Amino acid sequence: MEGTNNDVVLLDFWPSSFGMRLRIALALKGIQYEGREENLFDKSTLLLEMNSVHKKIPVLIHNGKPICESLIILEYIDQVWHDKYPLLPSHPYDRSQARFWADYVDKKIYSTGRRVWSGKGEDQEEAKKEFIEILKTLEGELGDKTYFGGDDNLGFVDVALVPFTSWFYSYETCANFSIEAVCPKLVAWAKRCMQIECVANSLPHPHKIYDYVLELKHKFGLDTN
Amino acid sequence: MDEDLKLHGSWASPYSLRVIWALKLKGLSYEYIEEDLANKSDLLLKYNPIFKKIPVLLHDGKPICESMVILEYLEQIWPNQYPLLPIDPYERALARFWVNYFEEKSVSLWLIFRAKGEEQERAMKDSLEMLETIEENAFKNHKNNIFFIGGKIGIVDIAFGWICHWLKIIEDVGGVKLLEENSFPNLQKWMKKFKEVPLIKESLPNHQKLFLPFKLIRDMLLAS
């Protein structure tokens, strides 16, 4: 099936790491699309229709048909537009490892990271410890490679993980620690990714994310003691 | 072994069984190694250092972990032997969506098994919501049907499959009733059909045999 560029819509929300994954993938593959910003506190009828099960972004709508869940969308994009910048390795074993690690990122980073920025006292300390362990595990997987995908190109795991680096400043500031101090290799990897235009253009500035986090904390009363 | 496949699993684990179903459907020969989950082998800890869990599939000595990752791997290597995924990218994404949905939400089923009182009640409520969502959305019309696509077992059937047998264990051990007789008619119809497939039927561990270890685990968890 030839990849068709016509009618690709991305329902997104600017601070969402999951949305960022798709911005990066679509940019790397040179796919033209219409990005629609959703207000998660006032979801559009389109979003509720296209993702009636979860009512969440991101949603990719390709020729009118919705695909939900960011990693599933990444696989879809990779399959349909397979000729440009493949994200998953062709070798089945390497593919299975890429899926395993992307799944690991999905299981661990978002929920633990959330406890890091929104938590207090002992809960936050525990979350911080867990979070550092998770990052160190990922560092171990990266090893001496330039990217998780290899030495030349970004891969599935890079695209799955790099959006969360725009949240690093927020995690660090809220929980008072330095990620670079504990995971220098991972931070070096993040910097290398940011040198790629498609990545840099898809991620908001960390300070903007932090402003958003402060807004959330205020909204949910998490900034009082 | 023709294909040099080894599966580290546990007879009582539905996740282990998922891989066995896929291997059998694809007609693949494999060596099965039963792991004692109370006393995990050094090999298991070596092959799955991240989660230390079964199932782990070894192909030519290389480990693959997480049951659904294993299934995708088998599909990749042996796509033409009993394909488990649709070829069309959109239908594929739809199948993966429901697998993902079930993986995320079925956590509440295990919580029914592990908890009591208010926590268990909440887990019951969440589980019913999940079953409701599946009943409403996954059987809507022929186009959206995700079970038994083309009359054959697919990745969604395999992913959901364990509820046909382990749900009753969870109910009996947890002392609750989640699935009333006339509730979720489409889902229950699918469950009955799935259990009757000979390959599936003969693979299911005896209910009575399963009850005891699960009861012991629940008692242990509630005592701690």
Coordinates of C-alpha atoms in Angstrom, one line a residue:
Chain A
M1 CA 0.0 0.0 0.0
E2 CA 1.5 3.3 -1.0
G3 CA 1.7 5.9 1.6
T4 CA -0.7 8.8 0.9
N5 CA -0.1 12.2 2.3
N6 CA -3.6 13.4 1.9
D7 CA -5.8 14.0 4.9
V8 CA -3.7 13.4 7.9
V9 CA -4.9 15.1 11.1
L10 CA -3.2 15.0 14.4
L11 CA -5.3 15.8 17.5
D12 CA -2.7 16.9 20.0
F13 CA -2.0 18.9 23.1
W14 CA 1.3 20.9 23.2
P15 CA 2.8 19.6 26.5
S16 CA 1.9 16.0 25.8
S17 CA 5.0 13.7 25.5
F18 CA 2.8 11.3 23.7
G19 CA 1.7 13.9 21.1
M20 CA 5.4 14.9 20.7
R21 CA 6.3 11.4 19.6
L22 CA 4.0 11.7 16.6
R23 CA 5.1 15.2 15.8
I24 CA 8.7 13.9 15.6
A25 CA 7.7 10.8 13.5
L26 CA 5.6 12.7 11.0
A27 CA 8.4 15.3 10.6
L28 CA 11.1 12.7 10.2
K29 CA 9.0 11.0 7.4
G30 CA 8.1 14.3 5.8
I31 CA 4.4 13.7 6.1
Q32 CA 2.2 16.8 5.7
Y33 CA -0.5 17.0 8.3
E34 CA -3.0 19.3 10.0
G35 CA -2.2 19.6 13.7
R36 CA -5.3 20.4 15.9
E37 CA -4.7 21.6 19.4
E38 CA -7.1 20.2 21.9
N39 CA -8.0 21.8 25.2
L40 CA -8.1 18.8 27.6
F41 CA -10.4 20.6 30.0
D42 CA -12.9 21.2 27.2
K43 CA -12.5 18.3 24.7
S44 CA -13.8 18.8 21.2
T45 CA -16.7 16.7 19.8
L46 CA -14.2 15.4 17.2
L47 CA -11.9 14.0 19.9
L48 CA -14.7 12.4 21.8
E49 CA -16.0 10.8 18.6
M50 CA -12.6 9.7 17.3
N51 CA -11.4 8.2 20.6
S52 CA -14.7 7.3 22.3
V53 CA -13.0 4.7 24.5
H54 CA -10.3 6.7 26.1
K55 CA -11.2 10.3 25.1
K56 CA -7.5 11.1 25.0
I57 CA -4.9 12.6 22.7
P58 CA -3.0 11.9 20.6
V59 CA -5.3 10.7 17.9
L60 CA -4.2 10.4 14.3
I61 CA -6.9 10.6 11.7
H62 CA -5.9 9.2 8.4
N63 CA -8.4 9.6 5.6
G64 CA -11.1 10.0 8.2
K65 CA -10.2 6.9 10.2
P66 CA -8.9 7.3 13.7
I67 CA -5.9 5.6 15.3
C68 CA -5.3 5.9 19.0
E69 CA -2.5 5.2 21.5
S70 CA 0.8 6.8 20.5
L71 CA 3.0 3.7 20.2
I72 CA 0.3 2.0 18.1
I73 CA 0.1 5.2 15.9
L74 CA 3.9 5.1 15.5
E75 CA 3.7 1.5 14.3
Y76 CA 0.9 2.5 11.9
I77 CA 2.9 5.4 10.5
D78 CA 6.0 3.3 10.2
Q79 CA 4.0 0.7 8.2
V80 CA 2.1 3.0 5.9
W81 CA 5.0 5.3 5.2
H82 CA 7.7 2.6 5.3
D83 CA 10.0 4.0 2.7
K84 CA 11.1 7.1 4.5
Y85 CA 13.0 7.0 7.8
P86 CA 12.0 3.6 9.1
L87 CA 11.7 3.7 12.9
L88 CA 11.5 0.0 13.7
P89 CA 14.5 -2.2 12.8
S90 CA 13.9 -4.7 10.0
H91 CA 15.5 -7.6 11.8
P92 CA 12.7 -9.3 13.8
Y93 CA 14.8 -9.8 17.0
D94 CA 15.9 -6.2 17.0
R95 CA 12.3 -5.2 16.4
S96 CA 11.2 -7.2 19.4
Q97 CA 13.8 -5.5 21.6
A98 CA 12.7 -2.1 20.3
R99 CA 9.1 -2.9 21.2
F100 CA 10.1 -4.2 24.6
W101 CA 11.9 -1.0 25.5
A102 CA 9.3 1.3 24.1
D103 CA 6.8 -0.7 26.2
Y104 CA 9.1 -0.2 29.2
V105 CA 9.2 3.5 28.7
D106 CA 5.4 3.5 28.5
K107 CA 5.0 1.5 31.7
K108 CA 7.5 3.4 33.8
I109 CA 8.3 7.0 32.8
Y110 CA 5.0 8.8 32.7
S111 CA 3.5 7.5 35.9
T112 CA 6.7 7.7 37.9
G113 CA 7.6 11.1 36.5
R114 CA 4.1 12.4 37.5
R115 CA 4.8 11.4 41.1
V116 CA 8.1 13.2 40.9
W117 CA 6.7 16.5 39.9
S118 CA 3.4 16.4 41.8
G119 CA 4.5 14.5 44.9
K120 CA 5.5 15.8 48.3
G121 CA 7.8 14.7 51.1
E122 CA 8.5 11.0 51.4
D123 CA 6.3 10.1 48.4
Q124 CA 8.3 12.4 46.2
E125 CA 11.6 11.1 47.5
E126 CA 10.6 7.6 46.8
A127 CA 9.3 8.5 43.3
K128 CA 12.6 10.3 42.7
K129 CA 14.6 7.2 43.6
E130 CA 12.5 5.0 41.4
F131 CA 12.7 7.5 38.5
I132 CA 16.5 7.6 38.7
E133 CA 16.6 3.8 38.6
I134 CA 14.4 3.8 35.5
L135 CA 16.6 6.3 33.7
K136 CA 19.7 4.3 34.7
T137 CA 18.2 1.2 33.3
L138 CA 17.5 3.0 30.0
E139 CA 21.1 4.3 30.1
G140 CA 22.2 0.7 30.3
E141 CA 20.2 -0.2 27.3
L142 CA 21.6 2.8 25.3
G143 CA 25.2 1.7 26.1
D144 CA 27.7 3.3 23.8
K145 CA 25.3 3.8 20.9
T146 CA 24.7 7.2 19.5
Y147 CA 20.9 6.6 19.6
F148 CA 18.8 3.7 20.9
G149 CA 18.2 3.0 17.2
G150 CA 21.9 2.7 16.4
D151 CA 24.7 5.0 15.4
D152 CA 23.1 6.7 12.4
N153 CA 19.4 7.2 12.9
L154 CA 16.8 7.7 15.5
G155 CA 14.7 4.6 16.2
F156 CA 11.4 3.6 17.7
V157 CA 12.7 3.8 21.3
D158 CA 14.4 7.2 20.7
V159 CA 11.1 8.6 19.5
A160 CA 9.2 7.0 22.4
L161 CA 11.6 8.4 25.0
V162 CA 12.9 11.8 23.9
P163 CA 9.7 13.8 24.4
F164 CA 10.0 13.1 28.2
T165 CA 13.3 15.0 28.2
S166 CA 11.3 18.3 27.7
W167 CA 9.9 17.5 31.1
F168 CA 13.3 16.9 32.8
Y169 CA 13.7 20.5 33.9
S170 CA 10.3 20.2 35.6
Y171 CA 11.1 17.0 37.4
E172 CA 14.5 18.4 38.5
T173 CA 13.0 21.7 39.8
C174 CA 10.0 20.2 41.5
A175 CA 12.1 17.4 43.2
N176 CA 15.3 19.3 43.6
F177 CA 17.8 17.1 41.8
S178 CA 19.9 17.0 38.7
I179 CA 19.3 14.3 36.2
E180 CA 22.6 15.1 34.4
A181 CA 24.4 14.4 37.7
V182 CA 23.0 10.9 38.0
C183 CA 22.5 10.0 34.3
P184 CA 25.0 11.9 32.2
K185 CA 25.0 9.5 29.3
L186 CA 21.2 9.8 28.9
V187 CA 21.4 13.6 29.1
A188 CA 24.1 13.5 26.4
W189 CA 21.9 11.4 24.3
A190 CA 19.0 13.9 24.7
K191 CA 21.3 16.7 23.6
R192 CA 22.3 14.7 20.5
C193 CA 18.6 14.2 19.7
M194 CA 17.9 17.9 20.1
Q195 CA 20.5 18.6 17.4
I196 CA 18.1 16.9 14.9
E197 CA 15.8 19.6 13.5
C198 CA 12.7 17.4 13.5
V199 CA 13.1 16.7 17.2
A200 CA 14.0 20.3 18.2
N201 CA 11.0 21.6 16.3
S202 CA 8.6 19.1 17.9
L203 CA 9.5 19.6 21.6
P204 CA 8.4 22.7 23.6
H205 CA 11.0 24.6 25.6
P206 CA 11.4 23.0 29.0
H207 CA 10.7 26.3 30.7
K208 CA 7.3 26.4 29.0
I209 CA 6.6 22.9 30.3
Y210 CA 7.5 24.0 33.8
D211 CA 5.1 27.0 33.6
Y212 CA 2.4 24.5 32.6
V213 CA 3.4 22.2 35.5
L214 CA 3.1 25.2 37.9
E215 CA -0.4 25.9 36.4
L216 CA -1.4 22.3 37.0
K217 CA -0.1 22.3 40.5
H218 CA -2.1 25.4 41.3
K219 CA -5.2 24.1 39.6
F220 CA -5.2 20.9 41.6
G221 CA -4.1 22.5 44.8
L222 CA -0.7 20.7 44.8
D223 CA 1.3 23.8 45.5
T224 CA 0.0 24.2 49.1
N225 CA 1.6 22.4 52.0
Chain B
M1 CA 14.4 -28.8 17.6
D2 CA 13.7 -27.4 14.1
E3 CA 13.3 -23.9 15.2
D4 CA 15.3 -23.9 18.5
L5 CA 12.5 -22.3 20.5
K6 CA 12.5 -22.6 24.3
L7 CA 9.7 -21.2 26.5
H8 CA 10.2 -20.5 30.2
G9 CA 6.7 -20.5 31.6
S10 CA 4.4 -21.5 34.4
W11 CA 1.5 -23.9 34.1
A12 CA -0.7 -21.6 36.2
S13 CA 0.0 -18.5 34.3
P14 CA -2.4 -17.2 31.6
Y15 CA 0.4 -15.1 30.1
S16 CA 2.5 -18.2 29.6
L17 CA -0.4 -19.9 27.9
R18 CA -0.8 -17.0 25.5
V19 CA 2.6 -17.9 24.0
I20 CA 1.8 -21.6 23.9
W21 CA -1.4 -20.9 22.0
A22 CA 0.5 -18.8 19.5
L23 CA 3.2 -21.5 19.1
K24 CA 0.6 -24.3 18.7
L25 CA -1.5 -22.3 16.2
K26 CA 1.6 -21.6 14.1
G27 CA 2.6 -25.3 14.3
L28 CA 5.9 -24.5 15.9
S29 CA 7.8 -27.0 17.9
Y30 CA 9.4 -25.8 21.2
E31 CA 10.9 -26.9 24.4
Y32 CA 9.0 -26.0 27.5
I33 CA 10.7 -25.2 30.8
E34 CA 8.5 -25.0 33.8
E35 CA 9.6 -22.3 36.2
D36 CA 9.0 -22.4 39.9
L37 CA 7.9 -18.9 40.6
A38 CA 8.8 -19.1 44.2
N39 CA 12.3 -20.2 43.3
K40 CA 13.2 -18.6 40.0
S41 CA 16.0 -20.2 38.0
D42 CA 19.3 -18.4 37.4
L43 CA 18.5 -18.7 33.7
L44 CA 15.2 -16.8 34.1
L45 CA 16.8 -14.0 36.0
K46 CA 19.5 -13.8 33.4
Y47 CA 17.1 -13.7 30.5
N48 CA 14.7 -11.2 32.0
P49 CA 16.7 -9.1 34.4
I50 CA 14.3 -6.1 34.0
F51 CA 11.1 -7.8 35.1
K52 CA 12.3 -11.2 36.3
K53 CA 9.0 -12.7 35.0
I54 CA 7.7 -15.5 32.8
P55 CA 7.0 -16.0 30.0
V56 CA 10.4 -15.7 28.3
L57 CA 10.8 -17.1 24.8
L58 CA 14.3 -18.0 23.7
H59 CA 14.9 -18.2 19.9
D60 CA 18.4 -19.4 19.0
G61 CA 19.4 -18.6 22.5
K62 CA 18.2 -15.0 22.4
P63 CA 15.5 -14.0 24.9
I64 CA 12.3 -12.1 24.2
C65 CA 10.2 -11.0 27.2
E66 CA 6.6 -9.8 27.7
S67 CA 3.9 -12.1 26.2
M68 CA 2.5 -9.6 23.7
V69 CA 6.0 -8.6 22.5
I70 CA 6.7 -12.4 22.0
L71 CA 3.5 -12.8 20.0
E72 CA 4.5 -9.9 17.7
Y73 CA 7.9 -11.5 17.3
L74 CA 6.4 -14.8 16.3
E75 CA 4.2 -13.1 13.9
Q76 CA 7.2 -11.3 12.4
I77 CA 9.2 -14.4 11.9
W78 CA 6.4 -16.8 10.8
P79 CA 3.8 -14.5 9.3
N80 CA 2.4 -17.0 6.9
Q81 CA 1.8 -19.8 9.4
Y82 CA -1.6 -19.0 10.9
P83 CA -1.3 -15.2 10.8
L84 CA -2.4 -13.6 14.0
L85 CA -2.5 -10.0 12.8
P86 CA -4.5 -8.5 9.9
I87 CA -2.4 -7.3 6.9
D88 CA -4.2 -4.0 6.5
P89 CA -2.4 -1.4 8.6
Y90 CA -5.6 0.2 9.9
E91 CA -7.1 -3.1 11.0
R92 CA -3.8 -4.0 12.5
A93 CA -3.8 -0.7 14.5
L94 CA -7.3 -1.5 15.7
A95 CA -6.3 -5.0 16.9
R96 CA -3.3 -3.5 18.7
F97 CA -5.5 -0.9 20.3
W98 CA -7.8 -3.5 21.9
V99 CA -4.9 -5.6 23.0
N100 CA -3.4 -2.5 24.6
Y101 CA -6.7 -1.5 26.2
F102 CA -7.1 -4.9 27.8
E103 CA -3.5 -5.0 29.0
E104 CA -4.0 -1.7 30.7
K105 CA -7.5 -2.3 32.2
S106 CA -7.3 -6.0 33.1
V107 CA -5.1 -4.9 36.0
S108 CA -8.3 -4.3 37.9
L109 CA -9.3 -8.0 37.4
W110 CA -6.1 -9.0 39.2
L111 CA -6.8 -6.4 41.9
I112 CA -10.2 -8.2 42.6
F113 CA -8.1 -11.3 43.3
R114 CA -5.5 -9.5 45.5
A115 CA -7.7 -7.1 47.5
K116 CA -10.6 -7.1 49.9
G117 CA -13.2 -4.7 51.2
E118 CA -13.4 -1.3 49.6
E119 CA -10.4 -1.8 47.4
Q120 CA -11.9 -5.0 46.0
E121 CA -15.2 -3.2 45.4
R122 CA -13.5 -0.4 43.5
A123 CA -11.7 -3.1 41.4
M124 CA -15.0 -4.7 40.7
K125 CA -16.5 -1.4 39.5
D126 CA -13.4 -0.7 37.3
S127 CA -13.6 -4.2 35.9
L128 CA -17.3 -3.9 35.1
E129 CA -16.6 -0.6 33.3
M130 CA -14.0 -2.3 31.2
L131 CA -16.3 -5.2 30.3
E132 CA -19.0 -2.7 29.5
T133 CA -16.7 -0.8 27.2
I134 CA -15.7 -3.9 25.4
E135 CA -19.3 -5.1 25.0
E136 CA -20.3 -1.7 23.7
N137 CA -17.4 -1.0 21.3
A138 CA -15.9 -4.3 20.2
F139 CA -18.9 -5.9 18.8
K140 CA -20.6 -2.9 17.3
N141 CA -20.9 -4.1 13.8
H142 CA -19.2 -6.6 11.5
K143 CA -16.5 -4.0 10.4
N144 CA -15.5 -3.2 14.0
N145 CA -15.6 -6.8 15.2
I146 CA -12.2 -7.6 16.6
F147 CA -12.8 -11.2 17.7
F148 CA -12.4 -14.2 15.5
I149 CA -11.7 -12.1 12.5
G150 CA -12.4 -14.1 9.4
G151 CA -13.6 -16.9 11.6
K152 CA -10.0 -17.5 12.9
I153 CA -8.3 -16.9 16.3
G154 CA -6.3 -13.7 16.1
I155 CA -4.1 -11.7 18.4
V156 CA -7.0 -10.1 20.2
D157 CA -8.6 -13.4 21.0
I158 CA -5.3 -14.6 22.4
A159 CA -4.8 -11.5 24.4
F160 CA -8.3 -11.6 25.9
G161 CA -8.4 -15.4 26.1
W162 CA -7.4 -15.9 29.7
I163 CA -10.6 -14.3 31.0
C164 CA -12.5 -17.4 29.7
H165 CA -10.9 -19.5 32.3
W166 CA -9.1 -17.4 35.0
L167 CA -12.0 -15.0 35.6
K168 CA -13.9 -17.8 37.3
I169 CA -10.8 -18.5 39.4
I170 CA -10.6 -14.9 40.4
E171 CA -14.3 -14.9 41.3
D172 CA -14.1 -18.1 43.3
V173 CA -10.9 -17.2 45.1
G174 CA -11.9 -13.6 45.6
G175 CA -15.4 -14.6 46.9
V176 CA -17.2 -12.4 44.4
K177 CA -19.3 -12.7 41.3
L178 CA -18.4 -10.4 38.4
L179 CA -20.0 -11.9 35.4
E180 CA -23.8 -12.4 36.1
E181 CA -25.4 -15.0 33.8
N182 CA -27.2 -12.7 31.4
S183 CA -24.7 -9.8 31.4
F184 CA -22.5 -8.9 28.5
P185 CA -24.1 -11.3 26.1
N186 CA -21.7 -10.7 23.2
L187 CA -18.7 -11.1 25.4
Q188 CA -20.0 -14.2 27.0
K189 CA -20.8 -15.7 23.6
W190 CA -17.3 -15.1 22.5
M191 CA -15.9 -16.6 25.7
K192 CA -17.9 -19.8 25.2
K193 CA -16.9 -20.0 21.6
F194 CA -13.2 -19.5 22.5
K195 CA -13.2 -22.1 25.2
E196 CA -14.7 -24.7 22.8
V197 CA -11.9 -24.5 20.2
P198 CA -10.2 -27.9 20.7
L199 CA -6.6 -26.5 20.9
I200 CA -7.7 -24.0 23.5
K201 CA -9.9 -26.4 25.4
E202 CA -7.2 -29.1 25.9
S203 CA -4.6 -26.5 26.9
L204 CA -6.5 -25.1 29.9
P205 CA -5.3 -26.2 33.3
N206 CA -7.8 -28.0 35.5
H207 CA -9.9 -25.5 37.5
Q208 CA -9.6 -27.3 40.7
K209 CA -5.8 -27.5 40.3
L210 CA -5.6 -23.8 39.8
F211 CA -7.9 -22.9 42.7
L212 CA -5.5 -24.0 45.4
P213 CA -2.3 -22.1 44.5
F214 CA -4.3 -19.0 43.7
K215 CA -6.1 -19.3 47.1
L216 CA -2.8 -19.7 48.8
I217 CA -1.4 -16.6 47.1
R218 CA -4.5 -14.5 48.0
D219 CA -4.3 -15.6 51.6
M220 CA -0.6 -14.7 51.8
L221 CA -1.2 -11.3 50.2
L222 CA -4.0 -10.5 52.5
A223 CA -2.1 -11.6 55.6
S224 CA 0.9 -9.3 54.8

